[in-house]
């Protein structure tokens, strides 16, 4: 099996992105799984077109995109990508779309096709906090999640795809006391678990991990 795993370049004034740091530390081979690793720009539309080229080139059966969600306390598996760009800060090329559809002809939302509950459960079993997130925001990470799902649906690709967010790395919160962080080693381990579970679990497990607000 071949898995494509992506991390984003730094953005928003940060000099590292823990998603990219962790992705690049993952072995190229995890048991029988070939792992292709790539960097995506934090740029609306360009990020999706690079992801599309990577999928055409490598023909993976699983695609997991990883991004930084500063302020979150755990690894989060995103449930849904929505058809809107609403940028609170400019992307890395200065674009600030407000309330724009990602695909004017696409559906309002897509659900991740990764076994997100099984992934959360396995990451938690390894001693690393993880849970489901019901919003990937409206910035470039949601944009890429929506774009990935839209590509899979519109081209009828036999790919399981989705998105996980990771907290800040410890060095990022030195200047922001009180912000949560997670070691890059733990993030690497969580991503490896997500890869392994995505390649082995065909039907997700039914355990409650919703939120009341
Ligand atoms: N996080 C941002 C974009 C890139 C990244 O790593 C987000 O959550 O949208």
Coordinates of N, CA and C and ligand atoms in Angstrom, one line a residue:
X1 N 0.8 -1.2 0.0 CA 0.0 0.0 0.0 C 0.9 1.2 0.0
X2 N 0.3 2.3 -0.6 CA 1.1 3.5 -0.7 C 0.3 4.6 0.0
X3 N 0.9 5.3 0.9 CA 0.3 6.4 1.6 C 1.0 7.7 1.3
X4 N 0.2 8.8 1.0 CA 0.7 10.1 0.8 C 0.4 10.9 2.1
X5 N 1.4 11.5 2.7 CA 1.2 12.2 3.9 C 1.8 13.6 3.7
X6 N 1.1 14.7 4.0 CA 1.6 16.0 3.7 C 1.6 16.8 5.0
X7 N 2.6 17.8 5.1 CA 2.6 18.8 6.1 C 2.7 20.1 5.5
X8 N 2.3 21.2 6.2 CA 2.3 22.5 5.7 C 3.6 23.3 6.1
X9 N 4.0 24.2 5.2 CA 5.1 25.1 5.6 C 4.6 26.0 6.7
X10 N 5.6 26.7 7.4 CA 5.2 27.6 8.5 C 4.3 28.7 8.0
X11 N 3.5 29.3 8.9 CA 2.7 30.4 8.5 C 2.4 31.3 9.7
X12 N 1.8 32.4 9.5 CA 1.3 33.2 10.6 C 2.5 33.7 11.5
X13 N 3.7 33.9 10.9 CA 4.8 34.4 11.7 C 5.6 33.4 12.5
X14 N 5.2 32.1 12.4 CA 5.9 31.1 13.0 C 7.1 30.7 12.2
X15 N 8.2 30.2 12.8 CA 9.3 29.7 12.0 C 9.4 28.2 11.7
X16 N 8.5 27.5 12.5 CA 8.4 26.1 12.2 C 6.9 25.8 12.1
X17 N 6.6 24.6 11.5 CA 5.3 24.1 11.5 C 5.4 22.6 12.0
X18 N 4.9 22.3 13.2 CA 5.1 21.0 13.8 C 4.6 19.9 12.9
X19 N 3.6 20.2 12.1 CA 3.0 19.2 11.2 C 4.1 18.8 10.2
X20 N 4.8 19.7 9.6 CA 5.8 19.4 8.6 C 7.0 18.8 9.3
X21 N 7.4 19.3 10.5 CA 8.5 18.7 11.2 C 8.3 17.2 11.4
X22 N 7.1 16.9 11.9 CA 6.7 15.5 12.2 C 6.6 14.7 10.9
X23 N 5.9 15.2 9.9 CA 5.8 14.4 8.7 C 7.1 14.0 8.1
X24 N 8.1 14.9 8.1 CA 9.4 14.7 7.5 C 10.2 13.6 8.3
X25 N 9.8 13.4 9.6 CA 10.6 12.4 10.4 C 10.0 11.0 10.2
X26 N 8.9 10.9 9.5 CA 8.3 9.5 9.4 C 9.1 8.7 8.4
X27 N 9.3 7.4 8.8 CA 10.1 6.5 7.9 C 9.4 6.3 6.6
X28 N 10.2 6.1 5.5 CA 9.6 5.9 4.2 C 8.9 4.6 4.1
X29 N 9.2 3.7 5.0 CA 8.6 2.4 4.9 C 8.1 2.0 6.4
X30 N 6.8 1.8 6.5 CA 6.3 1.3 7.8 C 5.7 -0.1 7.6
X31 N 6.4 -1.1 8.0 CA 6.1 -2.5 7.7 C 6.0 -2.6 6.1
X32 N 4.8 -3.0 5.7 CA 4.6 -3.1 4.2 C 4.1 -1.8 3.6
X33 N 4.0 -0.8 4.3 CA 3.4 0.5 3.7 C 4.5 1.4 3.2
X34 N 4.4 1.8 2.0 CA 5.3 2.8 1.4 C 4.7 4.2 1.8
X35 N 5.6 5.0 2.4 CA 5.1 6.4 2.8 C 5.8 7.4 1.9
X36 N 4.9 8.2 1.2 CA 5.4 9.4 0.5 C 5.1 10.6 1.3
X37 N 6.2 11.4 1.5 CA 6.0 12.6 2.3 C 6.1 13.9 1.4
X38 N 5.3 14.9 1.7 CA 5.4 16.1 0.9 C 5.0 17.3 1.7
X39 N 5.5 18.5 1.2 CA 5.2 19.8 1.9 C 4.2 20.5 1.0
X40 N 3.2 21.1 1.7 CA 2.2 21.9 0.9 C 2.4 23.4 1.3
X41 N 2.2 24.3 0.4 CA 2.3 25.7 0.7 C 1.0 26.2 1.5
X42 N 1.1 27.1 2.3 CA -0.1 27.7 3.0 C -0.7 28.8 2.1
X43 N -1.2 28.3 1.0 CA -1.7 29.2 0.0 C -3.0 28.6 -0.6
X44 N -4.1 29.4 -0.5 CA -5.4 28.9 -1.1 C -5.2 28.5 -2.6
X45 N -5.8 27.5 -3.0 CA -5.9 27.0 -4.3 C -4.5 26.3 -4.8
X46 N -3.4 27.0 -4.6 CA -2.1 26.5 -5.0 C -1.9 25.2 -4.2
X47 N -2.3 25.2 -2.9 CA -2.1 24.0 -2.1 C -2.9 22.8 -2.7
X48 N -4.1 23.0 -3.1 CA -4.9 22.0 -3.7 C -4.3 21.5 -5.0
X49 N -3.9 22.4 -5.8 CA -3.3 21.9 -7.1 C -2.1 21.2 -6.9
X50 N -1.2 21.5 -5.9 CA 0.0 20.7 -5.7 C -0.4 19.3 -5.1
X51 N -1.4 19.3 -4.3 CA -1.9 18.0 -3.7 C -2.4 17.1 -4.9
X52 N -3.2 17.7 -5.8 CA -3.7 17.0 -6.9 C -2.5 16.4 -7.8
X53 N -1.5 17.2 -8.0 CA -0.3 16.7 -8.8 C 0.3 15.5 -8.1
X54 N 0.5 15.6 -6.7 CA 1.1 14.6 -5.9 C 0.3 13.3 -6.0
X55 N -1.0 13.4 -6.0 CA -1.9 12.2 -6.1 C -1.8 11.6 -7.5
X56 N -1.8 12.4 -8.5 CA -1.6 11.9 -9.9 C -0.3 11.2 -10.1
X57 N 0.7 11.7 -9.5 CA 2.1 11.2 -9.6 C 2.3 9.9 -8.8
X58 N 1.8 9.9 -7.6 CA 2.1 8.7 -6.7 C 1.0 7.7 -6.6
X59 N -0.2 8.1 -7.0 CA -1.3 7.1 -6.9 C -1.4 6.4 -5.6
X60 N -1.6 7.2 -4.5 CA -1.7 6.5 -3.2 C -3.1 6.0 -3.0
X61 N -3.2 5.1 -2.0 CA -4.6 4.6 -1.7 C -5.1 5.3 -0.4
X62 N -4.2 5.9 0.3 CA -4.5 6.7 1.5 C -3.8 8.0 1.4
X63 N -4.6 9.1 1.7 CA -3.9 10.5 1.8 C -4.3 11.1 3.1
X64 N -3.3 11.5 3.9 CA -3.5 12.1 5.2 C -2.8 13.5 5.1
X65 N -3.5 14.6 5.2 CA -2.9 15.9 5.3 C -2.9 16.3 6.7
X66 N -1.7 16.9 7.1 CA -1.5 17.3 8.5 C -1.2 18.8 8.6
X67 N -1.9 19.5 9.6 CA -1.6 20.9 9.8 C -1.5 21.3 11.2
X68 N -1.0 22.4 11.5 CA -0.9 23.0 12.9 C -2.2 23.6 13.3
X69 N -2.7 23.3 14.5 CA -3.8 24.0 15.1 C -3.3 24.5 16.4
X70 N -2.7 25.7 16.4 CA -2.2 26.3 17.7 C -3.3 26.5 18.6
X71 N -3.1 26.1 19.9 CA -4.1 26.3 20.9 C -4.9 25.0 21.3
X72 N -4.9 24.1 20.3 CA -5.5 22.8 20.6 C -4.6 22.0 21.6
X73 N -5.2 21.2 22.4 CA -4.5 20.5 23.4 C -4.2 19.0 23.0
X74 N -4.8 18.6 21.9 CA -4.5 17.2 21.5 C -4.5 17.1 20.0
X75 N -4.1 15.9 19.5 CA -4.2 15.6 18.1 C -5.7 15.6 17.8
X76 N -6.1 16.2 16.7 CA -7.5 16.1 16.3 C -7.7 15.6 14.9
X77 N -8.6 14.6 14.8 CA -9.0 14.1 13.5 C -10.2 14.8 13.0
X78 N -10.0 15.5 11.9 CA -11.1 16.3 11.4 C -12.2 15.4 10.8
X79 N -13.5 15.7 11.1 CA -14.6 15.0 10.6 C -15.1 15.5 9.2
X80 N -15.0 16.8 9.1 CA -15.7 17.4 7.9 C -14.9 18.6 7.4
X81 N -15.0 18.8 6.0 CA -14.4 20.0 5.4 C -15.6 20.7 4.7
X82 N -15.6 22.0 4.9 CA -16.8 22.8 4.4 C -16.3 23.7 3.2
X83 N -17.3 24.0 2.3 CA -17.1 24.7 1.1 C -17.0 26.2 1.3
X84 N -16.0 26.6 2.1 CA -15.9 28.1 2.3 C -14.4 28.4 2.7
X85 N -14.0 29.5 2.1 CA -12.7 30.1 2.5 C -13.0 31.5 3.2
X86 N -12.6 31.6 4.4 CA -12.8 32.9 5.2 C -11.5 33.1 6.0
X87 N -10.6 33.9 5.5 CA -9.2 34.0 6.0 C -9.2 35.0 7.1
X88 N -8.8 34.6 8.3 CA -8.6 35.6 9.4 C -7.3 36.3 9.3
X89 N -6.3 35.6 8.7 CA -5.0 36.1 8.5 C -4.6 35.8 7.0
X90 N -3.8 36.6 6.4 CA -3.4 36.4 5.0 C -2.7 35.0 4.8
X91 N -2.9 34.3 3.7 CA -2.1 33.1 3.5 C -0.7 33.6 3.1
X92 N 0.2 32.6 2.8 CA 1.6 33.0 2.6 C 1.9 33.7 1.3
X93 N 0.9 34.0 0.5 CA 1.0 34.8 -0.6 C 0.1 36.1 -0.5
X94 N -0.4 36.3 0.7 CA -1.1 37.5 0.9 C -2.6 37.5 0.5
X95 N -3.1 36.3 0.2 CA -4.5 36.2 -0.2 C -5.4 36.2 1.1
X96 N -6.5 36.9 1.0 CA -7.4 36.9 2.2 C -8.9 36.8 1.7
X97 N -9.2 35.6 1.2 CA -10.6 35.4 0.7 C -11.6 35.5 1.9
X98 N -12.7 36.1 1.6 CA -13.8 36.2 2.6 C -15.1 35.6 2.1
X99 N -15.5 34.6 2.8 CA -16.8 33.9 2.4 C -16.9 33.5 0.9
X100 N -15.7 33.0 0.5 CA -15.7 32.5 -0.9 C -15.8 31.0 -1.0
X101 N -16.6 30.5 -1.9 CA -16.7 29.0 -2.1 C -15.4 28.5 -2.6
X102 N -15.0 27.3 -2.2 CA -13.8 26.6 -2.7 C -14.1 26.1 -4.1
X103 N -15.2 25.4 -4.2 CA -15.7 25.0 -5.5 C -17.1 25.4 -5.7
X104 N -17.3 26.5 -6.5 CA -18.7 27.0 -6.7 C -19.7 26.0 -7.1
X105 N -19.3 24.9 -7.7 CA -20.2 23.9 -8.1 C -20.2 22.7 -7.2
X106 N -19.5 22.7 -6.1 CA -19.3 21.6 -5.2 C -20.4 21.6 -4.1
X107 N -20.5 20.4 -3.4 CA -21.5 20.4 -2.3 C -21.0 21.3 -1.1
X108 N -21.9 21.5 -0.2 CA -21.5 22.4 1.0 C -20.4 21.8 1.8
X109 N -20.4 20.4 1.9 CA -19.4 19.8 2.8 C -19.1 18.4 2.3
X110 N -18.0 17.9 2.8 CA -17.6 16.5 2.6 C -17.1 16.0 4.0
X111 N -17.4 14.7 4.2 CA -16.9 14.0 5.4 C -15.6 13.3 5.0
X112 N -14.6 13.4 6.0 CA -13.4 12.6 5.8 C -13.7 11.1 5.6
X113 N -13.0 10.5 4.8 CA -13.2 9.0 4.6 C -12.2 8.2 5.3
X114 N -11.4 8.8 6.2 CA -10.5 8.0 7.1 C -11.3 7.4 8.2
X115 N -10.9 6.3 8.8 CA -11.6 5.7 9.9 C -11.2 6.5 11.2
X116 N -11.8 7.7 11.3 CA -11.3 8.7 12.3 C -11.5 8.2 13.8
X117 N -12.6 7.5 14.0 CA -12.8 7.0 15.4 C -11.8 6.0 15.8
X118 N -11.5 5.1 14.8 CA -10.5 4.0 15.1 C -9.1 4.7 15.3
X119 N -8.8 5.7 14.5 CA -7.5 6.4 14.6 C -7.4 7.0 16.0
X120 N -8.5 7.8 16.4 CA -8.5 8.4 17.7 C -8.3 7.4 18.8
X121 N -9.0 6.3 18.7 CA -8.9 5.3 19.8 C -7.5 4.7 19.9
X122 N -6.9 4.4 18.7 CA -5.5 3.8 18.7 C -4.5 4.8 19.2
X123 N -4.6 6.1 18.9 CA -3.7 7.1 19.3 C -3.8 7.2 20.8
X124 N -5.0 7.3 21.3 CA -5.2 7.4 22.8 C -4.7 6.1 23.5
X125 N -4.9 4.9 22.9 CA -4.3 3.7 23.5 C -2.8 3.8 23.6
X126 N -2.1 4.5 22.7 CA -0.7 4.7 22.8 C -0.2 5.7 23.8
X127 N -1.2 6.3 24.5 CA -0.9 7.3 25.5 C -0.7 8.7 25.1
X128 N -1.2 9.0 23.9 CA -1.2 10.3 23.3 C -2.6 10.9 23.2
X129 N -2.9 12.1 23.7 CA -4.3 12.6 23.6 C -4.7 12.9 22.2
X130 N -5.9 12.4 21.8 CA -6.5 12.6 20.5 C -8.0 12.7 20.6
X131 N -8.6 13.4 19.8 CA -10.1 13.4 19.7 C -10.5 13.9 18.3
X132 N -11.9 13.7 18.2 CA -12.5 14.2 16.9 C -12.7 15.7 16.9
X133 N -12.4 16.4 15.8 CA -12.8 17.8 15.7 C -13.9 17.9 14.6
X134 N -14.9 18.7 14.9 CA -16.0 18.9 14.0 C -15.9 20.2 13.1
X135 N -14.7 20.8 13.3 CA -14.5 22.0 12.4 C -13.0 22.1 12.2
X136 N -12.6 22.1 10.9 CA -11.2 22.3 10.5 C -10.9 23.8 10.3
X137 N -11.9 24.6 10.7 CA -11.7 26.1 10.5 C -12.2 26.5 9.1
X138 N -11.8 27.7 8.7 CA -12.1 28.2 7.3 C -10.9 28.7 6.6
X139 N -9.7 28.2 7.1 CA -8.5 28.7 6.5 C -7.9 27.6 5.6
X140 N -6.6 27.6 5.4 CA -6.0 26.7 4.3 C -6.2 25.2 4.7
X141 N -6.2 24.8 5.9 CA -6.4 23.4 6.3 C -7.7 22.9 5.9
X142 N -8.8 23.6 6.2 CA -10.1 23.2 5.8 C -10.2 23.2 4.2
X143 N -9.6 24.2 3.6 CA -9.5 24.3 2.2 C -8.9 23.0 1.5
X144 N -7.8 22.6 2.1 CA -7.2 21.4 1.6 C -8.0 20.1 1.8
X145 N -8.6 20.0 3.0 CA -9.5 18.9 3.3 C -10.6 18.8 2.3
X146 N -11.3 20.0 2.1 CA -12.4 20.0 1.2 C -11.9 19.7 -0.2
X147 N -10.8 20.3 -0.6 CA -10.3 20.0 -2.0 C -9.9 18.6 -2.2
X148 N -9.3 17.9 -1.2 CA -9.0 16.5 -1.3 C -10.2 15.7 -1.5
X149 N -11.2 15.9 -0.6 CA -12.5 15.1 -0.7 C -13.2 15.4 -2.0
X150 N -13.1 16.6 -2.5 CA -13.8 17.0 -3.8 C -13.1 16.3 -4.9
X151 N -11.8 16.2 -4.9 CA -11.0 15.5 -5.9 C -11.4 14.0 -5.9
X152 N -11.4 13.4 -4.7 CA -11.7 12.0 -4.6 C -13.1 11.7 -5.2
X153 N -14.1 12.6 -4.8 CA -15.5 12.4 -5.2 C -15.6 12.7 -6.7
X154 N -15.1 13.8 -7.2 CA -15.4 14.1 -8.6 C -14.6 13.2 -9.6
X155 N -13.5 12.7 -9.2 CA -12.8 11.8 -10.1 C -13.0 10.3 -9.7
X156 N -13.9 10.0 -8.8 CA -14.2 8.6 -8.3 C -12.9 7.9 -8.0
X157 N -12.1 8.5 -7.2 CA -10.8 7.9 -6.9 C -11.0 6.9 -5.7
X158 N -10.3 5.8 -5.8 CA -10.4 4.8 -4.7 C -9.3 5.1 -3.7
X159 N -9.6 6.2 -3.0 CA -8.6 6.7 -2.0 C -9.4 7.0 -0.7
X160 N -8.8 6.7 0.4 CA -9.3 7.1 1.7 C -8.5 8.4 2.0
X161 N -9.2 9.5 2.3 CA -8.5 10.7 2.6 C -9.1 11.5 3.7
X162 N -8.2 12.3 4.4 CA -8.7 13.1 5.5 C -7.6 14.0 6.0
X163 N -7.9 14.5 7.2 CA -7.0 15.6 7.7 C -6.9 15.4 9.2
X164 N -5.7 15.7 9.7 CA -5.5 15.8 11.2 C -4.7 17.0 11.5
X165 N -5.1 17.6 12.6 CA -4.5 18.8 13.1 C -3.6 18.4 14.3
X166 N -2.5 19.2 14.5 CA -1.6 18.9 15.7 C -1.4 20.2 16.4
X167 N -1.1 20.0 17.8 CA -0.9 21.2 18.6 C 0.5 21.9 18.2
X168 N 0.8 23.1 18.8 CA 2.1 23.7 18.7 C 3.1 22.7 19.2
X169 N 4.4 22.9 18.7 CA 5.5 22.2 19.3 C 6.0 23.0 20.5
X170 N 6.7 22.4 21.5 CA 7.1 23.1 22.7 C 7.8 24.4 22.5
X171 N 8.7 24.4 21.5 CA 9.5 25.6 21.3 C 8.7 26.8 20.8
X172 N 7.5 26.5 20.2 CA 6.6 27.6 19.7 C 5.9 28.3 20.9
X173 N 5.8 27.6 22.0 CA 5.0 28.2 23.1 C 5.9 28.9 24.2
X174 N 7.2 28.8 24.0 CA 8.1 29.4 24.9 C 7.8 30.9 25.0
X175 N 7.5 31.5 23.9 CA 7.1 33.0 23.9 C 5.7 33.2 24.2
X176 N 4.9 32.2 24.4 CA 3.4 32.3 24.7 C 3.1 31.4 25.9
X177 N 3.5 31.8 27.1 CA 3.3 30.9 28.2 C 1.8 30.6 28.4
X178 N 1.5 29.3 28.8 CA 0.1 28.9 29.0 C -0.5 28.3 27.8
X179 N 0.1 28.4 26.6 CA -0.4 27.7 25.4 C 0.0 26.2 25.5
X180 N -1.0 25.3 25.1 CA -0.6 23.9 25.1 C 0.4 23.5 24.0
X181 N 1.1 22.5 24.2 CA 2.0 22.0 23.2 C 2.2 20.5 23.2
X182 N 2.8 19.9 22.2 CA 3.0 18.5 22.2 C 4.4 18.2 21.5
X183 N 5.1 17.3 22.0 CA 6.5 17.0 21.4 C 6.3 16.5 20.0
X184 N 7.3 16.9 19.2 CA 7.3 16.4 17.8 C 7.3 14.9 17.8
X185 N 8.0 14.3 18.7 CA 8.1 12.8 18.8 C 6.7 12.2 19.0
X186 N 5.9 12.8 19.8 CA 4.5 12.3 20.0 C 3.7 12.5 18.8
X187 N 3.9 13.6 18.1 CA 3.2 13.9 16.9 C 3.5 12.9 15.8
X188 N 4.8 12.6 15.7 CA 5.3 11.5 14.7 C 4.6 10.2 15.0
X189 N 4.6 9.8 16.3 CA 4.0 8.6 16.7 C 2.5 8.5 16.4
X190 N 1.8 9.7 16.6 CA 0.4 9.7 16.3 C 0.1 9.6 14.8
X191 N 0.9 10.3 14.0 CA 0.7 10.2 12.5 C 1.0 8.8 12.1
X192 N 2.0 8.1 12.6 CA 2.3 6.7 12.2 C 1.1 5.8 12.6
X193 N 0.5 6.1 13.7 CA -0.7 5.3 14.1 C -1.8 5.6 13.1
X194 N -2.0 6.8 12.7 CA -3.1 7.2 11.8 C -2.8 6.5 10.4
X195 N -1.6 6.4 10.0 CA -1.2 5.7 8.8 C -1.6 4.2 8.9
X196 N -1.1 3.6 10.0 CA -1.3 2.2 10.2 C -2.8 1.8 10.2
X197 N -3.6 2.6 11.0 CA -5.0 2.3 11.1 C -5.7 2.5 9.8
X198 N -5.3 3.6 9.1 CA -6.0 3.9 7.8 C -5.8 2.8 6.8
X199 N -4.6 2.1 6.9 CA -4.3 1.0 5.9 C -4.9 -0.3 6.4
X200 N -5.4 -0.4 7.6 CA -5.9 -1.8 8.0 C -7.4 -1.8 8.4
X201 N -7.9 -0.6 8.8 CA -9.4 -0.6 9.2 C -10.2 -0.2 8.0
X202 N -11.2 -1.1 7.6 CA -12.0 -0.7 6.5 C -13.3 -0.1 7.0
X203 N -13.9 -0.6 8.1 CA -15.1 0.0 8.6 C -14.7 0.7 10.0
X204 N -15.1 1.9 10.1 CA -14.7 2.7 11.3 C -15.5 2.1 12.4
X205 N -15.0 2.3 13.7 CA -15.7 1.8 14.8 C -16.8 2.9 15.3
X206 N -17.8 2.4 16.0 CA -18.9 3.3 16.4 C -18.7 3.6 17.9
X207 N -18.0 4.6 18.3 CA -17.8 5.0 19.7 C -18.1 6.5 19.7
X208 N -18.8 6.9 20.8 CA -19.1 8.3 20.9 C -17.9 9.2 21.1
X209 N -17.7 10.2 20.3 CA -16.7 11.2 20.5 C -17.1 12.5 19.9
X210 N -18.4 12.8 20.1 CA -18.9 14.1 19.6 C -18.7 15.2 20.6
X211 N -19.3 16.3 20.3 CA -19.2 17.4 21.3 C -20.6 18.1 21.4
X212 N -20.8 18.7 22.5 CA -22.1 19.3 22.8 C -22.2 20.8 22.3
X213 N -21.0 21.3 21.9 CA -21.0 22.7 21.4 C -19.8 22.9 20.5
Ligands
LIG1 N1 -2.6 25.2 9.8 C1 -3.4 26.1 9.1 C2 -3.0 26.2 7.7 C3 -1.6 25.5 7.7 C4 -1.5 24.9 9.0 O1 -0.6 24.1 9.3 C5 -4.9 25.8 9.3 O2 -5.3 25.2 10.3 O3 -5.7 26.2 8.4

